[in-house]
Short mmCIF file of C-alpha atoms in Angstrom, two decimals:
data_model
loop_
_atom_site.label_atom_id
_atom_site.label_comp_id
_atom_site.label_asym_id
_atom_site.label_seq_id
_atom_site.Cartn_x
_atom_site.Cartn_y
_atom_site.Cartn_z
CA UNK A 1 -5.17 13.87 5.37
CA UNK A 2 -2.06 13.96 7.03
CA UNK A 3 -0.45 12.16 10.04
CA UNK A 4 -1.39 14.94 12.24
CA UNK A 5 -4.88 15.21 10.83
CA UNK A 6 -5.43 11.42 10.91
CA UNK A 7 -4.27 10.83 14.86
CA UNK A 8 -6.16 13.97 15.88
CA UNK A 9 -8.94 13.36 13.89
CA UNK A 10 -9.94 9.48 14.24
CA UNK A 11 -8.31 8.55 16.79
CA UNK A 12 -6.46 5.14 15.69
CA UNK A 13 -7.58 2.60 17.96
CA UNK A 14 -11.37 3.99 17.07
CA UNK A 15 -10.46 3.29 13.37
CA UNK A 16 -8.98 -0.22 14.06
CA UNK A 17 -12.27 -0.86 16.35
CA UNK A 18 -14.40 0.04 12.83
CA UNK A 19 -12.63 -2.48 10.93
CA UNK A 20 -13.89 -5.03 13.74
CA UNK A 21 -17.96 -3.65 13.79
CA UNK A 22 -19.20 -4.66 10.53
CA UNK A 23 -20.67 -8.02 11.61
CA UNK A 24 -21.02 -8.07 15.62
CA UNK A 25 -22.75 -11.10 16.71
CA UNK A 26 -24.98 -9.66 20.16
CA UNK A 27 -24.10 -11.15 23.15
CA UNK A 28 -26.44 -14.24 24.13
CA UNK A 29 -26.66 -16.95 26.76
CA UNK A 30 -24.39 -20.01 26.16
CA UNK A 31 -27.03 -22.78 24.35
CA UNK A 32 -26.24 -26.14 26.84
CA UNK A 33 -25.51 -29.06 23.96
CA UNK A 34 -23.49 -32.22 23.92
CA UNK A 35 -22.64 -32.16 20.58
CA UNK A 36 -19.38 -33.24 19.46
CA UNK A 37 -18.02 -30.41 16.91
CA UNK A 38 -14.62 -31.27 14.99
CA UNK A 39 -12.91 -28.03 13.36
CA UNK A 40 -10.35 -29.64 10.58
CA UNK A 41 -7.79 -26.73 10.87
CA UNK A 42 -6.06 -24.58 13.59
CA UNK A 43 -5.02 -21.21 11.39
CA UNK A 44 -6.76 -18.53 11.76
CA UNK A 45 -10.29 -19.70 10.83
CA UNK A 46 -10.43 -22.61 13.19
CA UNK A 47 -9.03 -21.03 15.80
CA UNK A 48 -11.35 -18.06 15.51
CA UNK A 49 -14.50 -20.01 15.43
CA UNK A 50 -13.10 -22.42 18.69
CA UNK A 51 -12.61 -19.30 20.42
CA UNK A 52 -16.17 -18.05 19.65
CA UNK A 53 -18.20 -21.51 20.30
CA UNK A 54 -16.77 -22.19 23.49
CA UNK A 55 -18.58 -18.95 24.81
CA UNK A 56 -21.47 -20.07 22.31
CA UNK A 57 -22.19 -23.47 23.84
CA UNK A 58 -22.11 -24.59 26.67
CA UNK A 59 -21.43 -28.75 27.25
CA UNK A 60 -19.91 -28.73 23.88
CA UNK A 61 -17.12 -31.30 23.11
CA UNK A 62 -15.02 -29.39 20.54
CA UNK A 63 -11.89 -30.71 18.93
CA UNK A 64 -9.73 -29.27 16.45
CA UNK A 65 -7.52 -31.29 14.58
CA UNK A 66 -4.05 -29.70 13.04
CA UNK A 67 -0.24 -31.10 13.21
CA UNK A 68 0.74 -27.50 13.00
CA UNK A 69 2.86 -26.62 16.61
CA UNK A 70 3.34 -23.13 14.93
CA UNK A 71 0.57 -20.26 14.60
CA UNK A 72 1.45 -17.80 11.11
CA UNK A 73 0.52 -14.77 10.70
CA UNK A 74 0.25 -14.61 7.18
CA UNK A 75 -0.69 -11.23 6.24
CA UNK A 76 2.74 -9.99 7.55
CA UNK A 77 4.93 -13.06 5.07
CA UNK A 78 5.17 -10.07 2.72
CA UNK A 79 6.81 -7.48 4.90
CA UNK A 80 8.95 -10.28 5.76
CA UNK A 81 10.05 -11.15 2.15
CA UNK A 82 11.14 -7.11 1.64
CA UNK A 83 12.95 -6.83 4.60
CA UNK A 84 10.19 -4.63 6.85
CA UNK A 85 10.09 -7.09 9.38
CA UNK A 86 12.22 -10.52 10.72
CA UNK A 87 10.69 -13.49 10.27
CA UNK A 88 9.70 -14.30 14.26
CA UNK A 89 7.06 -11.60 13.64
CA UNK A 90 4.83 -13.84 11.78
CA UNK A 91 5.45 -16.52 14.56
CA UNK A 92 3.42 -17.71 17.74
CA UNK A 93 2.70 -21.00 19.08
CA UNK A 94 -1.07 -22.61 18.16
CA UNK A 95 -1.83 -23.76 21.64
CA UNK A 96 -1.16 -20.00 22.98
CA UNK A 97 -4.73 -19.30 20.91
CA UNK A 98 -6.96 -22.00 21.81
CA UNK A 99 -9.54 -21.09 25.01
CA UNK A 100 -9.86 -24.06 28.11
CA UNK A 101 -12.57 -26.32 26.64
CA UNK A 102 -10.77 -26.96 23.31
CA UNK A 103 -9.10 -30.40 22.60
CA UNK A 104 -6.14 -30.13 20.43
CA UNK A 105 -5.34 -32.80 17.84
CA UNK A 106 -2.19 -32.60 16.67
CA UNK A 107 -2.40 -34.84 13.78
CA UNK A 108 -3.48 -34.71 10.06
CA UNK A 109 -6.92 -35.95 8.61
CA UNK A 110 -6.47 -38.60 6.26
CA UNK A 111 -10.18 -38.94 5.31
CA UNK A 112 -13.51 -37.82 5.79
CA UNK A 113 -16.80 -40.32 6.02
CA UNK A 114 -19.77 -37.36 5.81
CA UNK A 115 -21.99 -41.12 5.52
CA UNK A 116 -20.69 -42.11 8.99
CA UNK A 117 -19.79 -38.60 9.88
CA UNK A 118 -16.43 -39.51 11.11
CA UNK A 119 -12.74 -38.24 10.64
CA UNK A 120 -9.90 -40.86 10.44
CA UNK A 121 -6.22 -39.65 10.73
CA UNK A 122 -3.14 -40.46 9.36
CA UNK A 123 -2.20 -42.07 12.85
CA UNK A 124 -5.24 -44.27 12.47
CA UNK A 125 -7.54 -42.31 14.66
CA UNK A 126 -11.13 -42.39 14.03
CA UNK A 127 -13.56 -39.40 15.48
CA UNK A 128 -16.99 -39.31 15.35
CA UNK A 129 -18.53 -35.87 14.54
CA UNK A 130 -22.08 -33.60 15.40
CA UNK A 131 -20.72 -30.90 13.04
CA UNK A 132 -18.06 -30.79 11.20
CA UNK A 133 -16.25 -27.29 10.50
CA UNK A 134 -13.60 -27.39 7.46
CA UNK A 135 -11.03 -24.93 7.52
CA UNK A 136 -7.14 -26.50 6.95
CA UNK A 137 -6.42 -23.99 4.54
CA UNK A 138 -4.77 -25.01 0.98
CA UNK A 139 -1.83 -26.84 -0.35
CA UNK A 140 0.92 -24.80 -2.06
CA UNK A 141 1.67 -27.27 -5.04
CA UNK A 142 5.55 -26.44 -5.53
CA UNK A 143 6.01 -29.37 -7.30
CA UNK A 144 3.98 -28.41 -10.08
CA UNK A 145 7.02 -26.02 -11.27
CA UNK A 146 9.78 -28.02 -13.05
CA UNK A 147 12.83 -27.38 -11.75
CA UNK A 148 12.08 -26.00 -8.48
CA UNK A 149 11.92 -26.72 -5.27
CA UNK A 150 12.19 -25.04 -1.76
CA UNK A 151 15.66 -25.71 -1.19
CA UNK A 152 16.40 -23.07 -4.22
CA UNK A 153 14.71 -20.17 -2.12
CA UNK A 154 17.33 -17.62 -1.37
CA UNK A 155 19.85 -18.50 -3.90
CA UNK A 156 20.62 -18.06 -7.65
CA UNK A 157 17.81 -15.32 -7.62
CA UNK A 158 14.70 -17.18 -6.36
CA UNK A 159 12.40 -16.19 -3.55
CA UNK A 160 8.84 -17.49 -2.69
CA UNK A 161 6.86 -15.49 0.25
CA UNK A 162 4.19 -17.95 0.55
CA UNK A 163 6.15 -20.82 2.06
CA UNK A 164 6.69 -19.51 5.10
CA UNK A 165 8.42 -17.41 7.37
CA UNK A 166 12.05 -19.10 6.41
CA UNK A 167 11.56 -18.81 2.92
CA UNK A 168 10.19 -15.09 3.30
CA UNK A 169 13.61 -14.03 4.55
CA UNK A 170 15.22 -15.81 2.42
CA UNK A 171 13.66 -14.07 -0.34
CA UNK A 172 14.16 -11.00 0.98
CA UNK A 173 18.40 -12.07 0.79
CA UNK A 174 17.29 -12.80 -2.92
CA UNK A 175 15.42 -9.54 -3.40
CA UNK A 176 17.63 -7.34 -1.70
CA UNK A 177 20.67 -8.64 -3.84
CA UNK A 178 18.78 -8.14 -6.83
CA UNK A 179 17.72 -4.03 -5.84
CA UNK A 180 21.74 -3.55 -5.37
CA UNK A 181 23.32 -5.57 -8.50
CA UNK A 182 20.00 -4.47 -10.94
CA UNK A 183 18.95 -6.80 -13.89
CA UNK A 184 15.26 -8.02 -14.46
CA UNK A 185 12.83 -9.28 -12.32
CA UNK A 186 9.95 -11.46 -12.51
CA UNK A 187 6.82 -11.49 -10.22
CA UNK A 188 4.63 -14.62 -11.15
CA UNK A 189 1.37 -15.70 -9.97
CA UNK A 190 -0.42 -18.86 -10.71
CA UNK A 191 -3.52 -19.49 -12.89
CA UNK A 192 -5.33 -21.46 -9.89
CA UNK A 193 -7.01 -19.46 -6.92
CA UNK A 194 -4.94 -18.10 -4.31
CA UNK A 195 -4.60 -16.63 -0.92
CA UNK A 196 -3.93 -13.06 -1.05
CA UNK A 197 -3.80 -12.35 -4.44
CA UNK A 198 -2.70 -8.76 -3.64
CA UNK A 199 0.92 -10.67 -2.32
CA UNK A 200 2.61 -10.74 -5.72
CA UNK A 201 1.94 -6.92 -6.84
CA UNK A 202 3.25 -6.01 -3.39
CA UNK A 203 6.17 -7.75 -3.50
CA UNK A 204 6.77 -6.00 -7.37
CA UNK A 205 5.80 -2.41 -5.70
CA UNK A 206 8.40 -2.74 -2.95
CA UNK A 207 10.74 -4.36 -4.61
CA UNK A 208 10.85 -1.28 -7.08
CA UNK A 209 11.02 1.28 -4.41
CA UNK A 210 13.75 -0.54 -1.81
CA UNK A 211 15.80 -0.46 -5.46
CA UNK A 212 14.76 2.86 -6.24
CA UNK A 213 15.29 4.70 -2.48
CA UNK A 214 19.10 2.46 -2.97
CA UNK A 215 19.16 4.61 -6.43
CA UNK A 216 19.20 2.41 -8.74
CA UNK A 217 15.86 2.67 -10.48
CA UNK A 218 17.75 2.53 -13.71
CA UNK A 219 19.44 -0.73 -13.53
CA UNK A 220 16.76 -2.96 -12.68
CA UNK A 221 13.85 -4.03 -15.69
CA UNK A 222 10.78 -5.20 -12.98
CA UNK A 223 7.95 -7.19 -14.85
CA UNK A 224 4.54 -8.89 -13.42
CA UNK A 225 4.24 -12.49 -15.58
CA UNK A 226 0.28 -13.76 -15.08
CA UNK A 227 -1.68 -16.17 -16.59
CA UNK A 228 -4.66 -13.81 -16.10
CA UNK A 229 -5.57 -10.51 -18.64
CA UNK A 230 -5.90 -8.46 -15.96
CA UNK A 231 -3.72 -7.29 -13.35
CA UNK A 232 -6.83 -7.73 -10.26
CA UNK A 233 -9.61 -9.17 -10.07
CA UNK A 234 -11.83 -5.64 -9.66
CA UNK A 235 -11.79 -4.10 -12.68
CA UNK A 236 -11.74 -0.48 -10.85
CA UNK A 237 -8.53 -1.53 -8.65
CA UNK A 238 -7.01 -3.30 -12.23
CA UNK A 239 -7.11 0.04 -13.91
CA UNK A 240 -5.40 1.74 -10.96
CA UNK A 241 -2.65 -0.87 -11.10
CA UNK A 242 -2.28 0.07 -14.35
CA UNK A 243 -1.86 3.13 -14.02
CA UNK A 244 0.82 2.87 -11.39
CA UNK A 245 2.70 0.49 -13.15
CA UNK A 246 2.83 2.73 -15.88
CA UNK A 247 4.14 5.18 -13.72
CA UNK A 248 6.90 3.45 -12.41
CA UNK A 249 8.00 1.62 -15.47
CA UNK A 250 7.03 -1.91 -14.20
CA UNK A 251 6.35 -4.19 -17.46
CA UNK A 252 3.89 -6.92 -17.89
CA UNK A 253 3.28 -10.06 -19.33
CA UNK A 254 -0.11 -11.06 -19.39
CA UNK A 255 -1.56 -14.87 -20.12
CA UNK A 256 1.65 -16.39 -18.93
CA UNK A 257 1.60 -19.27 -16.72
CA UNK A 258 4.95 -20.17 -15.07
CA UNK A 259 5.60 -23.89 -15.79
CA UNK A 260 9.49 -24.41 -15.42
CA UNK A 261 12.77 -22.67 -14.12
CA UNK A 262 16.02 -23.31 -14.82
CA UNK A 263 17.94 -22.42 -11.67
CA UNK A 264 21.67 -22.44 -12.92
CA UNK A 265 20.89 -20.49 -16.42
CA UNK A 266 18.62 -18.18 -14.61
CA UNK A 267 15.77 -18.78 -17.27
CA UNK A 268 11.92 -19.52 -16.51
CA UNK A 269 9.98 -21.13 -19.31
CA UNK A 270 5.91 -19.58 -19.07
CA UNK A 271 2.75 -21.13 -21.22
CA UNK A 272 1.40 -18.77 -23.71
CA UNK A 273 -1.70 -19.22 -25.90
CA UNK A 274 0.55 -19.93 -28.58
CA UNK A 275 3.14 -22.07 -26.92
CA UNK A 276 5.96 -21.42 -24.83
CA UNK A 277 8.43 -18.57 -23.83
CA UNK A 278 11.38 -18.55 -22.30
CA UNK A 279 12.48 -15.69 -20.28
CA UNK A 280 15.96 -14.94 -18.26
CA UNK A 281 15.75 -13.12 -15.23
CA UNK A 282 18.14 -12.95 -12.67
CA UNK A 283 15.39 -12.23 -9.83
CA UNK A 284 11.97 -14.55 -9.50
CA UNK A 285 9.48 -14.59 -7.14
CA UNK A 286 7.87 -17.69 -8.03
CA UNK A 287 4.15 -18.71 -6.53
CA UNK A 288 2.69 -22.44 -6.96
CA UNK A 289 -0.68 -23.36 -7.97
CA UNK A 290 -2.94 -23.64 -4.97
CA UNK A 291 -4.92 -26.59 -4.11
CA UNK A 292 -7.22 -28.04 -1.46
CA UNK A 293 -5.57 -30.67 0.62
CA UNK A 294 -6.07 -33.86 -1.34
CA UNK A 295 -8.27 -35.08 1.61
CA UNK A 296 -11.07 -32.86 0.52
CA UNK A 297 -11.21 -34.66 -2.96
CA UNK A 298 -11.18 -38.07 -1.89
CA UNK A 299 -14.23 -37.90 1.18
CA UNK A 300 -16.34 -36.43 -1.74
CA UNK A 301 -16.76 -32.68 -0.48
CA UNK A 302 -15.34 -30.81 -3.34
CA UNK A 303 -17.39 -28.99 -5.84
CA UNK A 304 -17.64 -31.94 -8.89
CA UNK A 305 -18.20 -29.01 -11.66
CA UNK A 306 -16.27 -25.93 -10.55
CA UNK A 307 -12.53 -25.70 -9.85
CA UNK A 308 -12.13 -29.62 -10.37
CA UNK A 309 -8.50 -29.44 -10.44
CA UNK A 310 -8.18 -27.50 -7.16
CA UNK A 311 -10.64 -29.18 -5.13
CA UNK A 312 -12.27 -26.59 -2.95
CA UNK A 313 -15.24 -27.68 -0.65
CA UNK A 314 -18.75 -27.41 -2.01
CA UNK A 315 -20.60 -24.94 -0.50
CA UNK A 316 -23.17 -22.75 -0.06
CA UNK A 317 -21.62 -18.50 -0.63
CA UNK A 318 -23.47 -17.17 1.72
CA UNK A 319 -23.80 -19.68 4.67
CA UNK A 320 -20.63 -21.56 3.53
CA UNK A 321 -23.01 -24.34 4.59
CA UNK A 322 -21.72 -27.72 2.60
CA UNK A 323 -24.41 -27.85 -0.29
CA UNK A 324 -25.08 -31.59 -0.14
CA UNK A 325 -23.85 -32.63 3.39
CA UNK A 326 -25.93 -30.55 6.51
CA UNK A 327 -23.73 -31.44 9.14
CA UNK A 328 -20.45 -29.56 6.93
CA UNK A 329 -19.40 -26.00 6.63
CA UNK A 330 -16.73 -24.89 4.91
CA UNK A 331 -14.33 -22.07 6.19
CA UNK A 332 -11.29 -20.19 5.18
CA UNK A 333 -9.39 -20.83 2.12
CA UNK A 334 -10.33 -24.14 1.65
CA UNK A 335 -13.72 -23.14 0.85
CA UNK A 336 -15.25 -23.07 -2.48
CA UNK A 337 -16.65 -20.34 -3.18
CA UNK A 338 -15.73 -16.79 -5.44
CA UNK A 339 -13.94 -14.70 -3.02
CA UNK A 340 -12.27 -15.06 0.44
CA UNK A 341 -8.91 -16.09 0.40
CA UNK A 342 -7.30 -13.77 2.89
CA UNK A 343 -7.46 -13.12 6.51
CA UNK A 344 -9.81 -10.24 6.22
CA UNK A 345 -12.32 -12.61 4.80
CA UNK A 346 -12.18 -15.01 7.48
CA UNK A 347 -12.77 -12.41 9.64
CA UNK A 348 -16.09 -12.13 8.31
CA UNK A 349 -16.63 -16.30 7.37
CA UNK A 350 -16.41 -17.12 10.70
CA UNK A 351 -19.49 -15.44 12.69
CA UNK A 352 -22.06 -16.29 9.63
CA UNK A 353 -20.69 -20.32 10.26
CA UNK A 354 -20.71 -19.65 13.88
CA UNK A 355 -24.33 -18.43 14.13
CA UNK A 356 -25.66 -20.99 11.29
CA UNK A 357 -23.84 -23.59 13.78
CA UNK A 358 -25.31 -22.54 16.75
CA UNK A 359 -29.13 -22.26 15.17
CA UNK A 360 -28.65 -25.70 13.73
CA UNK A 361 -28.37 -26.98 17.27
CA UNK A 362 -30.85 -24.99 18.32
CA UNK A 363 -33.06 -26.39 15.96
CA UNK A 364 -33.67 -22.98 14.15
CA UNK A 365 -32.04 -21.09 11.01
CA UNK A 366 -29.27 -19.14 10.71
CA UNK A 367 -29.58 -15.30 9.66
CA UNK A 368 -26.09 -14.37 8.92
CA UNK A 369 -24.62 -14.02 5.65
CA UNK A 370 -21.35 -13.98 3.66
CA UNK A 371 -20.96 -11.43 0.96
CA UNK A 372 -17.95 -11.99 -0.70
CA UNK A 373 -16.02 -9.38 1.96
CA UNK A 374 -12.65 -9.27 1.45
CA UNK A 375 -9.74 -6.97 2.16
CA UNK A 376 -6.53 -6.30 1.04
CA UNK A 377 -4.02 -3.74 2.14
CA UNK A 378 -2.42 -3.16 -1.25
CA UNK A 379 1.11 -1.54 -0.46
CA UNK A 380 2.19 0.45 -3.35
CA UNK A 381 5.76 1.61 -1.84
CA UNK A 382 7.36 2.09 1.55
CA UNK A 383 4.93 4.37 3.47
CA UNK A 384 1.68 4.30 1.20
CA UNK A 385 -0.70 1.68 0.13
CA UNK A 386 -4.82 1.57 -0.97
CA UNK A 387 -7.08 0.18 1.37
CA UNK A 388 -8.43 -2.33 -0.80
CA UNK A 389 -12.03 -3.73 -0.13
CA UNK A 390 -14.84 -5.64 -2.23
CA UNK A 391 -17.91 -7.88 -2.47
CA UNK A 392 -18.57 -10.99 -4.20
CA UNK A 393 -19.86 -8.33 -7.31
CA UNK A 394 -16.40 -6.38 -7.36
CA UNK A 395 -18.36 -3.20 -5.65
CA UNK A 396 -15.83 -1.47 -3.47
CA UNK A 397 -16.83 -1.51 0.12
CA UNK A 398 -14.87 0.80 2.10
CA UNK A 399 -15.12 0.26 5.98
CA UNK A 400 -14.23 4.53 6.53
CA UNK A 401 -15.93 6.42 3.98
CA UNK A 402 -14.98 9.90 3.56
CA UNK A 403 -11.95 9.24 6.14
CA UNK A 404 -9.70 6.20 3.47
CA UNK A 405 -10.14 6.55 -0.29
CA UNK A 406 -9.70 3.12 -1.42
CA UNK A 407 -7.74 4.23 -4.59
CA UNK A 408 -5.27 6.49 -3.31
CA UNK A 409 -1.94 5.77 -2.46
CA UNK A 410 -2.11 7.00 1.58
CA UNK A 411 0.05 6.83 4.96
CA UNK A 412 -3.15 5.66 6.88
CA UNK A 413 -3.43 2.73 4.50
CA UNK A 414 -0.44 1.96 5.08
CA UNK A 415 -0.46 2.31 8.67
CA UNK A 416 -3.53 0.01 8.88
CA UNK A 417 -1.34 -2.44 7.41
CA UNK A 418 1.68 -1.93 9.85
CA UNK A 419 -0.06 -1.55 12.77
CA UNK A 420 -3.75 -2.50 12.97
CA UNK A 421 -4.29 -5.27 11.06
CA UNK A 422 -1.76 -7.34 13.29
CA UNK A 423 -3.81 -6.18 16.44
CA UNK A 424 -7.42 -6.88 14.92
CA UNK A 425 -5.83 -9.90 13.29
CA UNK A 426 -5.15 -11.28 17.17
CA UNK A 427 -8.24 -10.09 18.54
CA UNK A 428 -10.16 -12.19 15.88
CA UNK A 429 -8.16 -14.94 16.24
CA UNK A 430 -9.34 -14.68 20.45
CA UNK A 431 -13.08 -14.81 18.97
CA UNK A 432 -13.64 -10.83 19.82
CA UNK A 433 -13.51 -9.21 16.82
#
């Protein structure tokens, strides 16, 4: 299907209003409460669920707590990073999302007491809690690379996406020095869960074609370094990687863990089964293990047998209900279970916690259920990318059947990325999609 085809055809804002249909909660008189609901978080799975409860309850004291004065959007940190967009575009303010009824906290928890169901502060604030709603996202360990540190970004060949909007830039002034004077590249990931783990094969793919449409395809060596054996975690969309990669020339090196960089030589040292390598590059994109904030492990909500050194909170996969504390839920990244570390997933986290929420006051069950949904817009070049979507059992689950083939390289895909996952992005973070 072409451009043409597509617009006349399916009519884009009908296709961006599919993307927001899959879970609908019906409309339904506000349920009067007092309750006093804390949301730990203000990105975009607090926010979302604030937005929705305050039209959900009615009486409500709700209060989310985050230091954060800046809203990201952080789907759009890799279009930053290749140059496709300046870094304000991933900026808003967090108090331009939050509804009337909402009290803002802007401070960060220090602990939680699920015994005493209260939150204390750094400040030395103590609340006292109804329900408590975890969602401050995860901790991008930095530190746990020898030899670097954020002040590197942007220079001697280093860039790192995930930090943020100024560090995206700046490793797009890495990248884009690296396209024009060639060399080899390396595109890490960590061997801890992460947010978008899509990100890092993007930012090889693009990489390759900004240096390829500047022709010079032939001076740069691009390889993907991961601790993992596969390149994605679907074994269908791994293949296809593959595949592509082969294409293009992009090398690999699997069951490498970055562990150290040395920024003057230009040389990153990775853990092998064996030992260690050493490996000079003169481009790195470098990505941090990813951890829960440290709060989560010391109030006793992480899982105590799964991901022990990362910390995520215990809870239920399909209510995202805490398993041993009823008054908890778990939302967003922080979460611990398989899947769901990407705006698309929060997307669908947030009205299964909103209507187990809501019953619990009620006095009644929830019905609503997590599968695993998540989504990402894999970019494969300037123009095209595969609509990405799975379950918690790898099955693809395509939102336009017969309209987006998940595994081919397309202009709507990519166009979905562009354009209306920004715009369903902010309607979810208003609570109406």
């Amino acid at each position: 299907m072409d451009r043409r085809q597509f617009l006349k055809t399916a009519a884009f804002g009908s296709a961006a209003a599919t993307l927001v249909a899959r879970h609908r909660t019906a409309k339904a008189n506000p349920v009067r409460t007092s309750a006093r609901i804390v949301i730990i978080g203000a990105g975009a799975a607090g926010t979302a669920l604030a937005n929705r409860l305050v039209h959900r309850l009615e009486g409500a004291r709700i209060t989310l707590i985050d230091p954060r004065r800046d809203h990201l959007y952080q789907p759009g940190l890799s279009l930053v990073a290749t140059g496709l967009r300046p870094a304000g575009y991933v900026v808003s303010r967090t108090t331009d999302w939050l509804p009337d009824g909402v009290t803002l906290l802007p401070e960060r928890v220090a602990a939680v007491d699920a015994e005493t169901k209260t939150v204390s502060t750094e400040s030395g604030e103590t609340l006292g809690y109804d329900w408590l709603v975890v969602a401050p996202g995860l901790i991008l360990d930095h530190d746990a690379i020898d030899g670097f540190s954020l002040d590197l970004v942007g220079e001697n060949g280093i860039g790192a996406l995930y930090a943020g909007p100024e560090y995206a830039a700046r490793t797009w002034a890495a990248a884009n020095r690296f396209t024009q004077d060639g060399g080899t590249a390396l595109f890490t990931r960590p061997a801890t869960e992460m947010k978008c783990a899509g990100a890092p094969l993007k930012h090889a793919f693009l990489i390759d074609d900004i240096a390829r449409r500047a022709g010079n395809a032939g001076r740069v060596n691009m390889v993907y370094a991961a601790p993992q054996s596969t390149l994605f975690g679907v074994p269908i969309v791994a293949e296809k990687v593959r595949m592509l990669f082969r294409d293009r020339g992009i090398g690999t090196m699997m069951k490498r863990t970055l562990t150290a960089i040395d920024a003057g030589a230009k040389r990153a040292t990775f853990a092998t089964d064996t030992g260690t390598e050493v490996v000079d590059y003169d481009y790195i994109h470098v990505i941090p293990p990813q951890r829960a904030p440290e709060f989560v492990v010391q109030s006793g909500l992480a899982w105590a047998d799964r991901w022990t050194d990362q910390g995520w909170v215990e809870a239920d996969r399909q209510t995202l209900h805490h398993l041993r504390y009823p008054e908890i839920f778990a939302l967003g990244d922080v979460a611990g279970v398989p899947k769901g570390k990407t705006a698309a997933s929060v997307k669908w986290q947030v009205p299964v916690v909103e209507d187990h929420l809501v019953a619990a006051i009620e006095g009644r069950e929830g019905t609503q259920t997590y599968d695993g949904y998540t989504s990402c817009p894999l970019i494969t070049r300037i123009g095209r990318a595969m609509l990405v979507e799975f379950d918690y059992n790898n099955n693809l689950v395509p939102s336009f059947p017969g309209v987006i083939a998940p595994l081919e390289e397309l202009w709507i895909s990519w166009l979905m990325k562009e354009v209306a996952l920004k715009a369903t992005y902010n309607a979810m973070l208003r609570g109406r999609a």
